[in-house]
Structure formats: C-alpha cells, structure tokens
mmCIF file of C-alpha atoms and ligand atoms in Angstrom:
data_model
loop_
_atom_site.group_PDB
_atom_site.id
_atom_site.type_symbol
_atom_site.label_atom_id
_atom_site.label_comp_id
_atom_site.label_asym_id
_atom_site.label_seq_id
_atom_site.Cartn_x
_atom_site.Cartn_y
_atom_site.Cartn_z
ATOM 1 C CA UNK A 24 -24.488 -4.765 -4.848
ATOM 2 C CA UNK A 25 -22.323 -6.036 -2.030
ATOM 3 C CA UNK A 26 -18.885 -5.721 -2.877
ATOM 4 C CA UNK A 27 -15.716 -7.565 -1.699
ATOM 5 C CA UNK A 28 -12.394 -5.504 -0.634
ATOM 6 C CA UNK A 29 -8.956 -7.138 0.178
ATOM 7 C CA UNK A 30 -6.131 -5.067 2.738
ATOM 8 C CA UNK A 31 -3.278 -6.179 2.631
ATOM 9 C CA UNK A 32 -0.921 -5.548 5.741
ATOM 10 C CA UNK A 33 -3.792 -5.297 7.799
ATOM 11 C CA UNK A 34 -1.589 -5.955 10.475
ATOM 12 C CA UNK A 35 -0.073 -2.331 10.288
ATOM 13 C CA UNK A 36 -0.911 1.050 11.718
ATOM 14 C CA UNK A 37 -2.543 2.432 8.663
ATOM 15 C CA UNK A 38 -3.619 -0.901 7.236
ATOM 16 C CA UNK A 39 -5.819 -1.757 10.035
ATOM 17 C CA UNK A 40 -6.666 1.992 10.182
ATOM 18 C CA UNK A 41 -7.803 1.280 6.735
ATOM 19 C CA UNK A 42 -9.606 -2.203 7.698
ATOM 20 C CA UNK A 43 -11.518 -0.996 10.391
ATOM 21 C CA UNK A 44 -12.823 2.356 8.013
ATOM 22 C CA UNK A 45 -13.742 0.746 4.934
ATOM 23 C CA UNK A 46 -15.917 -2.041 7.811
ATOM 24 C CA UNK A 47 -18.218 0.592 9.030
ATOM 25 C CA UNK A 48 -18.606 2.753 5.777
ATOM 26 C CA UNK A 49 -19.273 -0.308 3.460
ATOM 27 C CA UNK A 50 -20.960 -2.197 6.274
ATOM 28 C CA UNK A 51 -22.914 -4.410 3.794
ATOM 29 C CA UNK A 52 -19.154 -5.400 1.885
ATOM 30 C CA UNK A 53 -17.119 -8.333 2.952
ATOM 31 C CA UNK A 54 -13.394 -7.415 3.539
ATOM 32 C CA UNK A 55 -10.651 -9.481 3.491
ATOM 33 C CA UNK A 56 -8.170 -8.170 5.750
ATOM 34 C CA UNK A 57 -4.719 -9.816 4.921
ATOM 35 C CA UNK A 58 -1.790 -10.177 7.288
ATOM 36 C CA UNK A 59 1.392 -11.957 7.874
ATOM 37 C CA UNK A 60 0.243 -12.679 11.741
ATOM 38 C CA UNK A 61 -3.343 -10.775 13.530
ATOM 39 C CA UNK A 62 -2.429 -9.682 16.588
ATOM 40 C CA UNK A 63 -5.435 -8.529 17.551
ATOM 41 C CA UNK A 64 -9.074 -9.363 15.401
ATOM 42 C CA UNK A 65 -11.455 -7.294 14.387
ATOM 43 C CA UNK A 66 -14.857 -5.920 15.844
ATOM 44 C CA UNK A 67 -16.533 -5.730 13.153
ATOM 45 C CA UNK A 68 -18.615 -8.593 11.000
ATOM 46 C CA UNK A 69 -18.088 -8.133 7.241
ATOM 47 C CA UNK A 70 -13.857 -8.211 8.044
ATOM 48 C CA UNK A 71 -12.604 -12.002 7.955
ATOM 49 C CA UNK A 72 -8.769 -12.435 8.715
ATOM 50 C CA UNK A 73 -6.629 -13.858 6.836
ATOM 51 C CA UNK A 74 -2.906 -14.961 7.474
ATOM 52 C CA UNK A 75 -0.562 -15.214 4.816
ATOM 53 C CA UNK A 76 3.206 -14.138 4.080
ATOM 54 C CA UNK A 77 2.680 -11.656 1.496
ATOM 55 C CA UNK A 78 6.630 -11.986 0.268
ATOM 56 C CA UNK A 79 5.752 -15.618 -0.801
ATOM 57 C CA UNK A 80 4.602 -15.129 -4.453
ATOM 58 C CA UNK A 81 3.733 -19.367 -4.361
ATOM 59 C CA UNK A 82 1.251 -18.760 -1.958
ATOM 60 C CA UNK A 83 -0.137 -15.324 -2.845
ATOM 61 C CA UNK A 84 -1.132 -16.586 -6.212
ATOM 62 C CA UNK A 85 -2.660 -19.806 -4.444
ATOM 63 C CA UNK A 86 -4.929 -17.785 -2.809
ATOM 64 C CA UNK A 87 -5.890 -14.871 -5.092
ATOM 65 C CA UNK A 88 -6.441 -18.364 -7.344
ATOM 66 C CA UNK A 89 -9.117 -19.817 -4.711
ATOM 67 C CA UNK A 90 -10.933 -16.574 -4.447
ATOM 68 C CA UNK A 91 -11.276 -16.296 -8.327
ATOM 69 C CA UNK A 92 -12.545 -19.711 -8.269
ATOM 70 C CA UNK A 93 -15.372 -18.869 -5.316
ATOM 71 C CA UNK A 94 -16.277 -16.273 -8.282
ATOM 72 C CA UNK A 95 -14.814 -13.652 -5.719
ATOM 73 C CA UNK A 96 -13.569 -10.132 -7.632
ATOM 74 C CA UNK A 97 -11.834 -7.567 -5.936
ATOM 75 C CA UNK A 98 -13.891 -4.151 -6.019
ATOM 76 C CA UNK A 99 -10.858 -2.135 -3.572
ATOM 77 C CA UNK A 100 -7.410 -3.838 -2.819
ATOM 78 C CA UNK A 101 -5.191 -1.419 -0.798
ATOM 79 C CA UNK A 102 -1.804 -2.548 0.221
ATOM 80 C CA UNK A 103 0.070 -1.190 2.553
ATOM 81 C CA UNK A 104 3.053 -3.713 3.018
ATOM 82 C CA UNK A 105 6.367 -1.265 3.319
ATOM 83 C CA UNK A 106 9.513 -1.124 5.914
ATOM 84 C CA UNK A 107 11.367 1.473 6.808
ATOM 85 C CA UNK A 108 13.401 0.259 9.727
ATOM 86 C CA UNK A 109 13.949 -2.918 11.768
ATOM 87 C CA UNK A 110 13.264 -6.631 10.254
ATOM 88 C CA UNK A 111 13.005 -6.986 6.238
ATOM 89 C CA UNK A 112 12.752 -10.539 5.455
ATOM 90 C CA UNK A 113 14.738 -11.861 7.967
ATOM 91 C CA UNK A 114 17.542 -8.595 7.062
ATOM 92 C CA UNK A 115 17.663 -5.632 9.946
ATOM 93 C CA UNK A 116 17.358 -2.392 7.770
ATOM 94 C CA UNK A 117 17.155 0.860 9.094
ATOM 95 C CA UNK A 118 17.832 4.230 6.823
ATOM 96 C CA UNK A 119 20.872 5.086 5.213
ATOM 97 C CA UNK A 120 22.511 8.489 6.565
ATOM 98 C CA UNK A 121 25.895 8.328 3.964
ATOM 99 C CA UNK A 122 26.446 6.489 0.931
ATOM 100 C CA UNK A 123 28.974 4.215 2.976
ATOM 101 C CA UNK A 124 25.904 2.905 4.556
ATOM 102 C CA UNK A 125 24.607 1.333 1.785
ATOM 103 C CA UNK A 126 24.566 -2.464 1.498
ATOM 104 C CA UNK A 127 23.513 -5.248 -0.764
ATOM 105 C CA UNK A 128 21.751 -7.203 1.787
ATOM 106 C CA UNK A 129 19.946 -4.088 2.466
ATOM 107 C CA UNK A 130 19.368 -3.174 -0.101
ATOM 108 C CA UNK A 131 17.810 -6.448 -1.388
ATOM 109 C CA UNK A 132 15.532 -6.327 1.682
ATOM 110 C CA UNK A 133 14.322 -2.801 1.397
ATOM 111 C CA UNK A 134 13.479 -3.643 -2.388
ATOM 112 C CA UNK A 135 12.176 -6.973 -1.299
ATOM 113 C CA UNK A 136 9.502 -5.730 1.060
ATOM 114 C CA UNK A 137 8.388 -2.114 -0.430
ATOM 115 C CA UNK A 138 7.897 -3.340 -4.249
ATOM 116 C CA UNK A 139 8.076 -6.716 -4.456
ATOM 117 C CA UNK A 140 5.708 -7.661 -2.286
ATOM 118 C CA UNK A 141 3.447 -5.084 -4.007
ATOM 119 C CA UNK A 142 4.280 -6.408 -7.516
ATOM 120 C CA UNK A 143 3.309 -10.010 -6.584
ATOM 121 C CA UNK A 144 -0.131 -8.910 -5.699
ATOM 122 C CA UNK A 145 -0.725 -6.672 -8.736
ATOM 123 C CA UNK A 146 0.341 -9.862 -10.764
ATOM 124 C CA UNK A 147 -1.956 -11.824 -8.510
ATOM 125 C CA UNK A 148 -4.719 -9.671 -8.789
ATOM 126 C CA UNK A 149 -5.072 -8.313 -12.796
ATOM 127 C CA UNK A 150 -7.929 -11.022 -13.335
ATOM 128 C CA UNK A 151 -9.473 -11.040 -10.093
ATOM 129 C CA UNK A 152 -10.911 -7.683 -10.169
ATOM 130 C CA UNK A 153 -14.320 -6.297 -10.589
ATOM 131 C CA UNK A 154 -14.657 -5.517 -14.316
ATOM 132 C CA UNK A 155 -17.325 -2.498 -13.292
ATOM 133 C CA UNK A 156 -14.777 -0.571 -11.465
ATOM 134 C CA UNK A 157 -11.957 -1.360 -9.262
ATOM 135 C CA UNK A 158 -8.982 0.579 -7.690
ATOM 136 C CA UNK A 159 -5.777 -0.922 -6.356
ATOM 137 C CA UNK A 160 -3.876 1.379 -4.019
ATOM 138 C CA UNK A 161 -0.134 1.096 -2.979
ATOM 139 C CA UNK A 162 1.294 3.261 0.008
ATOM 140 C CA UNK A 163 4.197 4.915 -1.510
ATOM 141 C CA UNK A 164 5.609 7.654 0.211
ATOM 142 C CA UNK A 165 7.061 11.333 -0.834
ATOM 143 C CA UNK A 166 10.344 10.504 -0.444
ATOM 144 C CA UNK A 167 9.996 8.192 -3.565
ATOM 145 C CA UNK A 168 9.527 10.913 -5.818
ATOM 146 C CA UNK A 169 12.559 11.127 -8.095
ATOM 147 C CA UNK A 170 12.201 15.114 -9.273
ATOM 148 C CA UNK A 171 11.421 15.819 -5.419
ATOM 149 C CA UNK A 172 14.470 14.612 -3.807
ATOM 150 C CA UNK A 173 16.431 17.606 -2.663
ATOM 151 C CA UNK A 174 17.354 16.293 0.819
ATOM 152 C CA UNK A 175 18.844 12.664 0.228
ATOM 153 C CA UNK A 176 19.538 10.218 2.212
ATOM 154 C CA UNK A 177 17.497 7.095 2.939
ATOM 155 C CA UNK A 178 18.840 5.219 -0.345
ATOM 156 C CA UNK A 179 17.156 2.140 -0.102
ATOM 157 C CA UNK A 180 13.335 2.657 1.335
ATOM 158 C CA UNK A 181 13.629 5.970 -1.791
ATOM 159 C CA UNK A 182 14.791 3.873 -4.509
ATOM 160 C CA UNK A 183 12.216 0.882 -3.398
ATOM 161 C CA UNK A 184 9.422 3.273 -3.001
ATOM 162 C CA UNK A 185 10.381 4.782 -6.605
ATOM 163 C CA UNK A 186 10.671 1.764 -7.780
ATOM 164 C CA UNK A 187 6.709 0.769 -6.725
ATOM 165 C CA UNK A 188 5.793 3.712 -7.910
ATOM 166 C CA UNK A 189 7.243 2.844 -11.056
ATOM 167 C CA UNK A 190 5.715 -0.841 -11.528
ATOM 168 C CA UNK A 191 2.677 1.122 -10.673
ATOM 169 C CA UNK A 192 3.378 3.325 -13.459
ATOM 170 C CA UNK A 193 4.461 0.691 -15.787
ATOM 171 C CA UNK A 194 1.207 -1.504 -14.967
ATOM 172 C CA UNK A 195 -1.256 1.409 -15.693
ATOM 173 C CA UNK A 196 -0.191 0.958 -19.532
ATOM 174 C CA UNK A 197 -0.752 -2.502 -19.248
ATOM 175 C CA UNK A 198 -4.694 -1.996 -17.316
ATOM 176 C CA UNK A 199 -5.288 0.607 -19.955
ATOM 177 C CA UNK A 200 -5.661 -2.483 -22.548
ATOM 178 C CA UNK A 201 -6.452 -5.257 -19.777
ATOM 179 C CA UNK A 202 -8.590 -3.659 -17.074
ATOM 180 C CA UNK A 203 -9.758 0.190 -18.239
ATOM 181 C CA UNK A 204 -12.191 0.536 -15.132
ATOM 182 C CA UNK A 205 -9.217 -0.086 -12.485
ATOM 183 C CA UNK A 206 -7.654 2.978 -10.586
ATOM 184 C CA UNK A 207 -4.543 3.088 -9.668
ATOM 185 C CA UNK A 208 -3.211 5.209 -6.795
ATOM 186 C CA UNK A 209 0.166 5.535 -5.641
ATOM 187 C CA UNK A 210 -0.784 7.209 -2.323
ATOM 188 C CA UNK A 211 1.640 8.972 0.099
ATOM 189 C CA UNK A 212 -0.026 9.087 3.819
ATOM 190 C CA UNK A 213 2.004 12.041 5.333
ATOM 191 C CA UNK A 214 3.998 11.270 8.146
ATOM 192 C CA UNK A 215 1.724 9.076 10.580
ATOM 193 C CA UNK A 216 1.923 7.845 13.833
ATOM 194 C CA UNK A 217 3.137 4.022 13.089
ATOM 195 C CA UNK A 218 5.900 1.697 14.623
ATOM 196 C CA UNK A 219 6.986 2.658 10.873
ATOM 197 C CA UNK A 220 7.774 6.656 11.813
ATOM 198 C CA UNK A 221 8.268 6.250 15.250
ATOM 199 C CA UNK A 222 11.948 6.966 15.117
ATOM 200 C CA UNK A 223 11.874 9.815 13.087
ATOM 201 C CA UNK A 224 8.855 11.665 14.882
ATOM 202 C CA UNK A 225 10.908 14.044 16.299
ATOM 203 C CA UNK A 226 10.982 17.031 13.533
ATOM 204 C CA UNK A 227 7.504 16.629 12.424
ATOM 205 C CA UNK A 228 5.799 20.007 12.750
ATOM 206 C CA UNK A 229 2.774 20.503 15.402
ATOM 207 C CA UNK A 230 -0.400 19.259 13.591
ATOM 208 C CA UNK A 231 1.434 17.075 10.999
ATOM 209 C CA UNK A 232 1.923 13.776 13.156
ATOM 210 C CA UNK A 233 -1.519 12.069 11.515
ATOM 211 C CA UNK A 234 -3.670 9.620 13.164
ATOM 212 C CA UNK A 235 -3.834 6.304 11.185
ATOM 213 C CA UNK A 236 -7.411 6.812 11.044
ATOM 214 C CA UNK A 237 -7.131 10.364 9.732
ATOM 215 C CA UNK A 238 -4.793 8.633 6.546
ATOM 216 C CA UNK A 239 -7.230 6.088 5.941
ATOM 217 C CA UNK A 240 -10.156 8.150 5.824
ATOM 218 C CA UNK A 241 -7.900 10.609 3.208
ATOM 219 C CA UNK A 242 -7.413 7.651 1.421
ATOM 220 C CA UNK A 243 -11.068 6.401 0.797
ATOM 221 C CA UNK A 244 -12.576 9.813 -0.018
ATOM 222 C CA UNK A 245 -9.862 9.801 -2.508
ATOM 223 C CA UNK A 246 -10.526 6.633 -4.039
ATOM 224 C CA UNK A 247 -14.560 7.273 -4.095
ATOM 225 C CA UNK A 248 -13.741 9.939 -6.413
ATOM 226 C CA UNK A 249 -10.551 9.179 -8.394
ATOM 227 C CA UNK A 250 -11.139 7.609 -12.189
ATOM 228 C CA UNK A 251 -8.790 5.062 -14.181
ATOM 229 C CA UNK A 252 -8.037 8.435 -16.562
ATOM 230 C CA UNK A 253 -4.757 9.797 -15.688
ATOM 231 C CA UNK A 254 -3.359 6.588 -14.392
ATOM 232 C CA UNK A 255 -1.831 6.006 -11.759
ATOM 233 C CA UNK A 256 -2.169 8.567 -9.171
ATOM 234 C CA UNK A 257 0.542 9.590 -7.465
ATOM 235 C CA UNK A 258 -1.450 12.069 -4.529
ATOM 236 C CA UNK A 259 -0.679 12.793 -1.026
ATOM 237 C CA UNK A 260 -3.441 12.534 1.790
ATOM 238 C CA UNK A 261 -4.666 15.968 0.733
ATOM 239 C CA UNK A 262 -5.008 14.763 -2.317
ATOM 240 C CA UNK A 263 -2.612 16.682 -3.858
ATOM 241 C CA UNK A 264 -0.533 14.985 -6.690
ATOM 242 C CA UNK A 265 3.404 14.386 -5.894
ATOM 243 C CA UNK A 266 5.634 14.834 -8.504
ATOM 244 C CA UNK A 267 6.783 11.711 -9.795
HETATM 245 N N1 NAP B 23 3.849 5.947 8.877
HETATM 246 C C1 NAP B 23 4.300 6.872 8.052
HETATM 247 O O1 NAP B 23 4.619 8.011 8.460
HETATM 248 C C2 NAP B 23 4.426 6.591 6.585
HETATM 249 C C3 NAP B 23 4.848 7.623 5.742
HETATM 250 C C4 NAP B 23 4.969 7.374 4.372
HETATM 251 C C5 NAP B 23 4.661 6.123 3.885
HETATM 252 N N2 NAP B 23 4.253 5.132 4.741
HETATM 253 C C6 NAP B 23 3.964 3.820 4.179
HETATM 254 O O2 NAP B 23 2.717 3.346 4.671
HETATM 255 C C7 NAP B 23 2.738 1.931 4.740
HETATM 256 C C8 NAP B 23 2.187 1.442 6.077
HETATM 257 O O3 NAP B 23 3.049 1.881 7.100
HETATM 258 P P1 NAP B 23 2.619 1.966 8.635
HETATM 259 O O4 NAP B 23 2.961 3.335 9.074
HETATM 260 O O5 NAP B 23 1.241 1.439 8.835
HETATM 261 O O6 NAP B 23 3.704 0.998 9.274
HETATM 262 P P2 NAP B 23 3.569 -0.367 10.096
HETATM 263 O O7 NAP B 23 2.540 -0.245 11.148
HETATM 264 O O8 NAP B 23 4.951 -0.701 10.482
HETATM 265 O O9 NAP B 23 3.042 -1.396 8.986
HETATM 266 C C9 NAP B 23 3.956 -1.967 8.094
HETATM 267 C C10 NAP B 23 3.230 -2.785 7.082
HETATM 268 O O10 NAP B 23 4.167 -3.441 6.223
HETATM 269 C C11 NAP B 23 3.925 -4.825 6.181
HETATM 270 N N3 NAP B 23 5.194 -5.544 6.177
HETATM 271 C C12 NAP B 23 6.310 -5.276 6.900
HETATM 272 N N4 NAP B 23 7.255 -6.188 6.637
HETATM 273 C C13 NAP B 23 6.733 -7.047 5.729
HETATM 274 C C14 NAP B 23 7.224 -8.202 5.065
HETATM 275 N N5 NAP B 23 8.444 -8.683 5.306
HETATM 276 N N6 NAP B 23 6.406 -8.848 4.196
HETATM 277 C C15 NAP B 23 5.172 -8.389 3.963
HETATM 278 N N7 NAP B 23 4.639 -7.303 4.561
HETATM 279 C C16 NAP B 23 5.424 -6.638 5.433
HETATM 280 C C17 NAP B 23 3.113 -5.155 7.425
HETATM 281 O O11 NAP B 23 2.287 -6.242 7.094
HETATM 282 P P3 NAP B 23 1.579 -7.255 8.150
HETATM 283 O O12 NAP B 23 0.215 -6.704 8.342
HETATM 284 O O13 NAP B 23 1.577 -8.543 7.426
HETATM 285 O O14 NAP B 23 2.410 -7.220 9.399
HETATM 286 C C18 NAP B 23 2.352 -3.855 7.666
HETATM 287 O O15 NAP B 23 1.183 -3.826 6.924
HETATM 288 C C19 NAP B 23 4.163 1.504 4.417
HETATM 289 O O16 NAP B 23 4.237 1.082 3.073
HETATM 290 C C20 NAP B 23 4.976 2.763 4.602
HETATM 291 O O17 NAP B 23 6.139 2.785 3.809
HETATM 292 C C21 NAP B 23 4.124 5.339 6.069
#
C-alpha cells in the first residue's frame, strides 16, 4: 500500500536531506514536504510542497484538519523545526556562554521554536495517523539530555531541547492508550553540516562533521526497525540510545 509521509522543516539542511531520501526509497509514497518558505523545489514526483508557518498552531491544525478530511493518515512525520542561533520568531538568539547571558526574550524564543512548534504538530497529528503503524520523529539533540550535561552552557536551545524531549516523553504515555502502533523517536543527528552548526564547526573531530544525507539515511534505517515498545526513543544517528 502506498503510504503518505509529512516533513516538516523541509526547508532545512537535514529536513530536505530527509525529503529528498524518503522520495527515492518510498518512490511509490506521496510526501508532504512542509516549510515555512521553499527555496528551492524538489526533483522528485511523489514530494508536493507545502508552505506553512509551523509556529502558528491556528493554521497547523487547519491543515492537518483538511488532510484528515481527504481521508489522508500520516504513516512517517519527521520534524525537524529547531534554532540554535540567529532569528527565533522574530527574536535574534544565539547560545548562551554565562548565566548573565540569559534572557527572557530568549529564552521564550528558543522554547518557542525547538518544542513548541513540535508540540503543536504532535497535538495536530494524534488522529491523523495510520492506525497500522506510524512513527513521529523529533530532532532533539545530545545536549538536551539532562543526566549528560557535564559541559554547560547553551541554557536555552538545552532546556528547549529537554523540554521536547520531555513532551515526547510525556506523549508516549498518552499513545500507549490512544495510538499503540506509533513510534516515537527523539533522534539526535550528530553534529551536521547545517546553517544550524555552522558556527560551531570548528572543534568537531575529523570524520564527525556529517553530511545531511548521511543523518537522514541514519534516521530512516532507524525508524524501519524501531517498535512503539520502549517509547520514545531517545537514539543518536548510530543508533545508540542517549541518556535522557
Ligand atoms: N546540524 C546539527 O549539527 C544539529 C545537531 C543536533 C541537532 N540538530 C537539530 O536538527 C534540526 C535540523 O537542523 P538543521 O541542521 O537542518 O538546521 P537548519 O538547516 O538551520 O534547519 C532548521 C530547521 O528549523 C526550522 N525552523 C527554524 N526556525 C523556525 C521557526 N521560527 N518556526 C518553524 N520552524 C523553524 C526550519 O524550518 P523551515 O523549513 O520552515 O525553514 C528548518 O527546518 C534542528 O532541530 C536542530 O536543533 C542539528
């Protein structure tokens, strides 16, 4: 059966990494490939663009609402939506060295963007997924791991990455009663070559500066395999589990 996917951020390094490989390996699927503005389209058929501001909950649940009412349901939803630097809703964020850095506006951004935006598509999505089996995959990142935080820093993308991974968390009790064949991943890419890490590409060790392509392709395999028991996942792109 043909099944339909929906990436959201497809407008990003990985997320259009993430487009482009679930196109050719599904090539029969339809994907919707979600973005706040499409720079560039896509090659291939079976992706159709759409543009919409993720951060507006109105209209995310407007559309999630049409596609339920085509009879569309969501078989993979991967969302990628997460800031670590530059423009947050209209707020200039970039990491916090010192705790004098810290500010509400920031903070309210970095929060804003990294797990609200995620939130309001889980809510979107809970009855617009494939009852067979489904996954819905966040990109988290290592540095929201609460037990692994030995270096500091970077207050506001941790604690808003922490905080995904906790709605995540918090939402696999809830698909335990309400949809038992989802899987939920909380995925951390590595450090990849994005606008995103650009800035901070400078200590990465030789061979650990990751093509998009190479994350996305981790990601998939991962998700072919993974099962809604031991909800959610919190793995890395070797698909080793991060401490939470
Ligand atoms: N690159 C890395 O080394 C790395 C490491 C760990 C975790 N991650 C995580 O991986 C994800 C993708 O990052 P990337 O490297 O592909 O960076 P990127 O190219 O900068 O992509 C950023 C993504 O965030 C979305 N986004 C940014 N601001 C937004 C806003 N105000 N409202 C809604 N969406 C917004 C963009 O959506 P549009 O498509 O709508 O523009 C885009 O998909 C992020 O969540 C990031 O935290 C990346």
């Amino acid at each position: 059966m043909a099944h339909t996917h929906l990436i959201v951020g497809a407008g990003g390094a990985i997320g259009r990494a993430v487009t482009e490989a679930l196109a050719t390996r599904e090539p029969k699927s339809r994907i919707f490939a979600v973005a706040r503005q499409h720079q560039q389209s896509f090659e291939a058929d079976n992706v159709t663009a759409i543009t919409l501001e993720s951060a507006n909950e109105e209209a995310v649940l407007q559309w999630t609402a049409e596609q339920k009412t085509c009879g569309i349901v969501f078989s993979t939803v991967i969302c990628t939506a997460g800031v670590l630097h530059g423009d947050a809703c209209g707020t200039a964020v970039s990491p916090e060295k010192k705790i004098e850095d810290i500010s509400a506006d920031k903070l309210l951004a970095y929060f804003s963007v990294n797990t609200v935006v995620p939130a309001i598509w889980l809510k979107a999505l809970v009855n617009v997924l494939d009852k067979e089996r489904s996954t819905i995959a966040c990109l988290s990142a290592r540095v929201g791991s609460i037990s692994d935080n030995r270096l500091g820093g970077w207050y506001g993308y941790r604690a808003s990455k922490a905080a995904l991974n906790m709605m995540l968390k918090t939402a696999a009790a809830e698909f335990s009663r309400r949809s038992k064949n989802t899987v939920l991943i909380s995925y951390h890419p590595g450090t990849v070559d994005s606008a995103l890490s650009e800035p901070f590409q400078g200590n990465v060790p030789e061979g650990k500066l990751f093509t998009p392509a190479f994350t996305a392709s981790q990601l998939l395999d991962f998700i072919d395999k993974a099962t809604p028991e031991n909800n959610p996942h919190f793995i890395d792109w070797a698909h080793k589990p991060v401490p939470w």
